[in-house]
Amino acid sequence: MLKQDKSTEQQYGYFDDQKLEYVITSPYTPTPWINYLGNDGFYGLISNTAGGYCFYRDPKFRRLTRYRYNSVPVDNGGRYFYLNCDGHQWSATGRPVHTELDEYRCHHGMGYSRFHASKNNIATELTSFIPLNTKAEVHRLTITNNNDNAKTIDLFSFIEWCLWNAEDDGTNFQRNLSTGEVEVEGSAIYHKTEYRERRNHYAFYSVNHPIDGFETDRETFLGPYRGFDSPIAIEKKSTHNSVARGWSPIASHHIKFELGAGESKTLVFVLGYCEVDAEHKWQAPNVINKAPALLLQKQFDSSEKVATELQKLADYWHKLLNKMTVNSPDKRFNRALNIWNQYQNMVTFNLSRSASFYESGIGRGMGFRDSNQDTIGFAHMVPEKVKERILDLSATQKADGSAYHQYQPLTKKGNANIGGNFNDDPMWMVLSTANYIKETGDFSILDEMVIYDGQEVATHNHFDHLERAFNHVVNNLGPHGLPLIGRADWNDCLNLNCFSEDPNESFQTTQRGASDVAESVMIAGQFVLYGQDFVEICQRIGKTDLALASQAHVEQMRQTVEQQGWDGEWYIRAYDAQGNKVGSHECSEGKIFIESQGFCAMAGIGTEQGKPLQAMQSVEKHLTTDFGIMLNQPAFTRYSKYLGEISSYPPGYKENAGIFCHNNPWITIAEAMLGRGEKAFEYYSKITPAFLQDVQQLHKTEPYVYSQMIAGKDSANPGEAKNSWLTGTAAWNYYAATQYILGIRPDYEGLIIDPCILPSWQNVTIAREFRGARYDIELHNPHGLSKGKIKLTIDGHEVDGNLIEANRYQGQHHIVAEIIA
Ligand code: BGC
Ligand code: NOJ
């Protein structure tokens, strides 16, 4: 394997697959290119110049450090390290000081980021990460003097404290400018705002080295009217040991040292969070109990201890990523599936849609539909956590089967101010549960007792929750017999019951219509697809009558879509509150939409009449671009109160004819189901970052993760992406690639092998852990097909069909699967 893939090197960086890193070579990327630190409750967002912030569990209520969204310059606030040597000043992370460096690199890896900088032969290497099971960011900085004479260096750390509640911190200045409090002891600066009253937690920033001074008052550190790019402290090489009282508390250490020729020095900075029992808050009057902080500082007080933790982190990721690996003829495909897509899936598991450089961490909790869908991207990696997540979601369901659209991770309660009535929500839980059982074989999830919203004690099991989810669709049908859309379906912006004419209203929470007319063909397709899963679950747990009755509802819906949901060349999208078609050739704009094509085709509605294939041909004809498949066409050019937010966006952006990547994999899957391997691969690769290296400048967002949206053909910049990281695209494209292109598909009885690949791929090998066994699968395609009958041998024995029966195997096995016809 190549050490560094220089062939992918572009203006701003390249992949280093062996190290599982993306290496960024400029501090001035088109947008900040970020990484996530942390795995279990304590998280940090870190850009390629160390911008960003960290928080404990809830980025709104427990934010440790301040970050300025929507600021000038962009990416303002972070963990900064400033150097001054011989009067030259620079940053160890390329910014915020604008001094041009002789060398700069940022390596974003699995749960860590490493920054290399060099100026006048003074080199720095900073490694930033959150150790496993730790509520602290660790920053290890090594400074090396590569000159042939000794040098004196003044080093300054810097972070700015957020006063915990990030929303309040950014708005309530009349109070907040008076509440800030800190303590300094030894080389640690403690942030204790509001600790004197109702908070039993504080934060600290420490270094394992004596300090020559410090600042905790921002303006003293920066100097009047200066920015982070030119603090006066750095210029003057001096600090005043300021102790902040109100205003804006910060933490900055000053360390002055000499390095002989070739000499290095390593320092470890710890930015930690501590909780203390109410009875043990104080160690002396007005002096916080530092015992937990000192423990945390001691854990990382040497370079060796840090190295051990970094190794543990690497082992953790190695184990997770190794649960499924692929070696295909296309290394971009391998890179996406083996490294970055799985990594992004875990980030969406941890963060849902709460905190990114596009989600401010104060607006949104965990989405019901988003979190359910996300599980299909990591059920193979962390099945026990998926079970817990599904049950948490289930506990926010209402007794009528509907769901709160979001819940807060700290309380695990549904969000009353966002509410419910997004009528696609309930059925996503059937997908997540079925997918979990297929991965693990663990039907016991169905027996878990789970509360309905508002209950103190659970009276029903999770299966009952699924049944009510299913019935919520059955009980809410509209005039054509299709599911009522409610506030919206998967497309949050198709607001058919909103009728808003007031710019101060939220499309997401306003509902005027009676909501008993507007219907969704997308939910109909979703109901047929996941309704089948529900029926199968009923059968497998012996609920035969319920299975039969449910099957009848599914069949009825299938027929209804065939009769009421087909436009002639594609599936209609919806009926609005007046009963008019949305997404039909009869419409002047928005004639065709992607969502109903994806769901109805995946559900195989109208297969006998060739409808799925025809819908795919229409998608290709009307929606496909070089950068992916657009959501709808033609774009809406005028606002319509009957359509809502979708028509509020300028043409080509977001839900109005943007390439909304999340739904592209539905088409990929539908194409794979039809056996059209080249089409499936084409759609898969168009939105996959590993395939987009030569459009970095246009694309703008991180070239290693999916973005939610790529501008469509009607926009000013087709191909330009936005909203990177927290998107359902990650889980869905991974699911499409692994389960439908490679066709390694978990099912109740075992692992199905049903590939639909590029005809030019002759051999692919896949390693997959599955229910206690590990399979090395060789896929052979000697006849240059995409899909076909499979000849399967397991450890040299030929078996009928294409299923590896799970209960027959444990340990390591060798599978050969040949596409024979
Ligand atoms: C966005 C959607 C999003 C919704 C809810 C809308 O403004 O366009 O993509 O789902 O807000 O947050
Ligand atoms: C983003 C939201 O997080 C998701 O729930 C929704 O389905 C899409 N936008 C489409 O509107």
Short mmCIF file of N, CA and C in Angstrom, two decimals, residues 368 393-405 419-427 429 452-453 465 467-473 475-476:
data_model
loop_
_atom_site.label_atom_id
_atom_site.label_comp_id
_atom_site.label_asym_id
_atom_site.label_seq_id
_atom_site.Cartn_x
_atom_site.Cartn_y
_atom_site.Cartn_z
N PHE A 368 -35.81 12.38 15.71
CA PHE A 368 -36.38 11.03 15.74
C PHE A 368 -36.08 10.30 14.43
N LEU A 393 -35.22 6.33 21.71
CA LEU A 393 -36.14 6.96 20.76
C LEU A 393 -37.56 6.46 21.00
N SER A 394 -37.67 5.18 21.21
CA SER A 394 -38.97 4.56 21.43
C SER A 394 -39.67 5.21 22.63
N ALA A 395 -38.89 5.55 23.65
CA ALA A 395 -39.45 6.13 24.87
C ALA A 395 -39.96 7.56 24.68
N THR A 396 -39.68 8.15 23.52
CA THR A 396 -40.23 9.49 23.27
C THR A 396 -41.47 9.41 22.38
N GLN A 397 -41.82 8.18 22.00
CA GLN A 397 -43.01 8.02 21.15
C GLN A 397 -44.27 8.29 21.97
N LYS A 398 -45.27 8.83 21.30
CA LYS A 398 -46.52 9.10 22.01
C LYS A 398 -47.43 7.87 21.90
N ALA A 399 -48.41 7.81 22.80
CA ALA A 399 -49.26 6.61 22.87
C ALA A 399 -50.06 6.39 21.59
N ASP A 400 -50.28 7.44 20.79
CA ASP A 400 -51.03 7.22 19.55
C ASP A 400 -50.12 6.76 18.40
N GLY A 401 -48.87 6.48 18.73
CA GLY A 401 -47.95 5.97 17.71
C GLY A 401 -47.13 7.05 17.04
N SER A 402 -47.54 8.31 17.19
CA SER A 402 -46.76 9.40 16.58
C SER A 402 -45.53 9.67 17.43
N ALA A 403 -44.70 10.59 16.99
CA ALA A 403 -43.44 10.78 17.71
C ALA A 403 -43.13 12.25 17.88
N TYR A 404 -42.45 12.57 18.96
CA TYR A 404 -41.84 13.89 19.05
C TYR A 404 -40.76 13.93 17.98
N HIS A 405 -40.66 15.05 17.31
CA HIS A 405 -39.71 15.13 16.21
C HIS A 405 -38.26 15.10 16.71
N GLY A 419 -42.39 19.79 18.85
CA GLY A 419 -43.62 19.01 18.69
C GLY A 419 -43.48 17.81 17.77
N GLY A 420 -44.61 17.40 17.21
CA GLY A 420 -44.59 16.17 16.40
C GLY A 420 -45.34 16.36 15.10
N ASN A 421 -46.09 15.31 14.71
CA ASN A 421 -46.90 15.32 13.48
C ASN A 421 -46.13 15.34 12.19
N PHE A 422 -44.86 14.95 12.24
CA PHE A 422 -44.17 14.69 10.98
C PHE A 422 -44.47 13.21 10.72
N ASN A 423 -45.36 12.95 9.76
CA ASN A 423 -45.96 11.62 9.73
C ASN A 423 -45.09 10.50 9.18
N ASP A 424 -43.89 10.84 8.72
CA ASP A 424 -42.96 9.76 8.34
C ASP A 424 -42.21 9.24 9.58
N ASP A 425 -42.17 10.04 10.64
CA ASP A 425 -41.32 9.71 11.79
C ASP A 425 -41.50 8.27 12.30
N PRO A 426 -42.73 7.86 12.65
CA PRO A 426 -42.87 6.56 13.31
C PRO A 426 -42.26 5.38 12.54
N MET A 427 -42.47 5.34 11.22
CA MET A 427 -42.02 4.15 10.48
C MET A 427 -40.50 3.99 10.42
N MET A 429 -38.65 3.88 12.83
CA MET A 429 -38.26 3.01 13.94
C MET A 429 -38.41 1.54 13.56
N TYR A 452 -44.24 5.14 27.06
CA TYR A 452 -44.70 6.12 26.08
C TYR A 452 -44.52 7.49 26.69
N ASP A 453 -44.42 8.50 25.86
CA ASP A 453 -44.20 9.85 26.37
C ASP A 453 -45.19 10.17 27.50
N HIS A 465 -44.64 -0.66 20.54
CA HIS A 465 -44.32 0.65 19.95
C HIS A 465 -44.27 0.56 18.42
N GLU A 467 -45.85 -1.64 16.61
CA GLU A 467 -47.21 -1.86 16.12
C GLU A 467 -47.96 -0.53 16.05
N ARG A 468 -47.76 0.30 17.07
CA ARG A 468 -48.45 1.60 17.05
C ARG A 468 -47.87 2.52 15.96
N ALA A 469 -46.59 2.38 15.69
CA ALA A 469 -45.99 3.16 14.60
C ALA A 469 -46.66 2.77 13.29
N PHE A 470 -46.79 1.47 13.08
CA PHE A 470 -47.41 0.95 11.86
C PHE A 470 -48.86 1.45 11.78
N ASN A 471 -49.57 1.33 12.90
CA ASN A 471 -50.98 1.73 12.89
C ASN A 471 -51.17 3.23 12.76
N HIS A 472 -50.13 3.97 13.14
CA HIS A 472 -50.28 5.42 13.00
C HIS A 472 -50.48 5.79 11.53
N VAL A 473 -49.83 5.05 10.65
CA VAL A 473 -50.05 5.29 9.22
C VAL A 473 -51.45 4.80 8.84
N ASN A 475 -54.04 4.50 10.56
CA ASN A 475 -55.11 5.33 11.13
C ASN A 475 -55.14 6.75 10.60
N ASN A 476 -54.20 7.09 9.77
CA ASN A 476 -54.14 8.48 9.29
C ASN A 476 -54.03 8.53 7.77
#
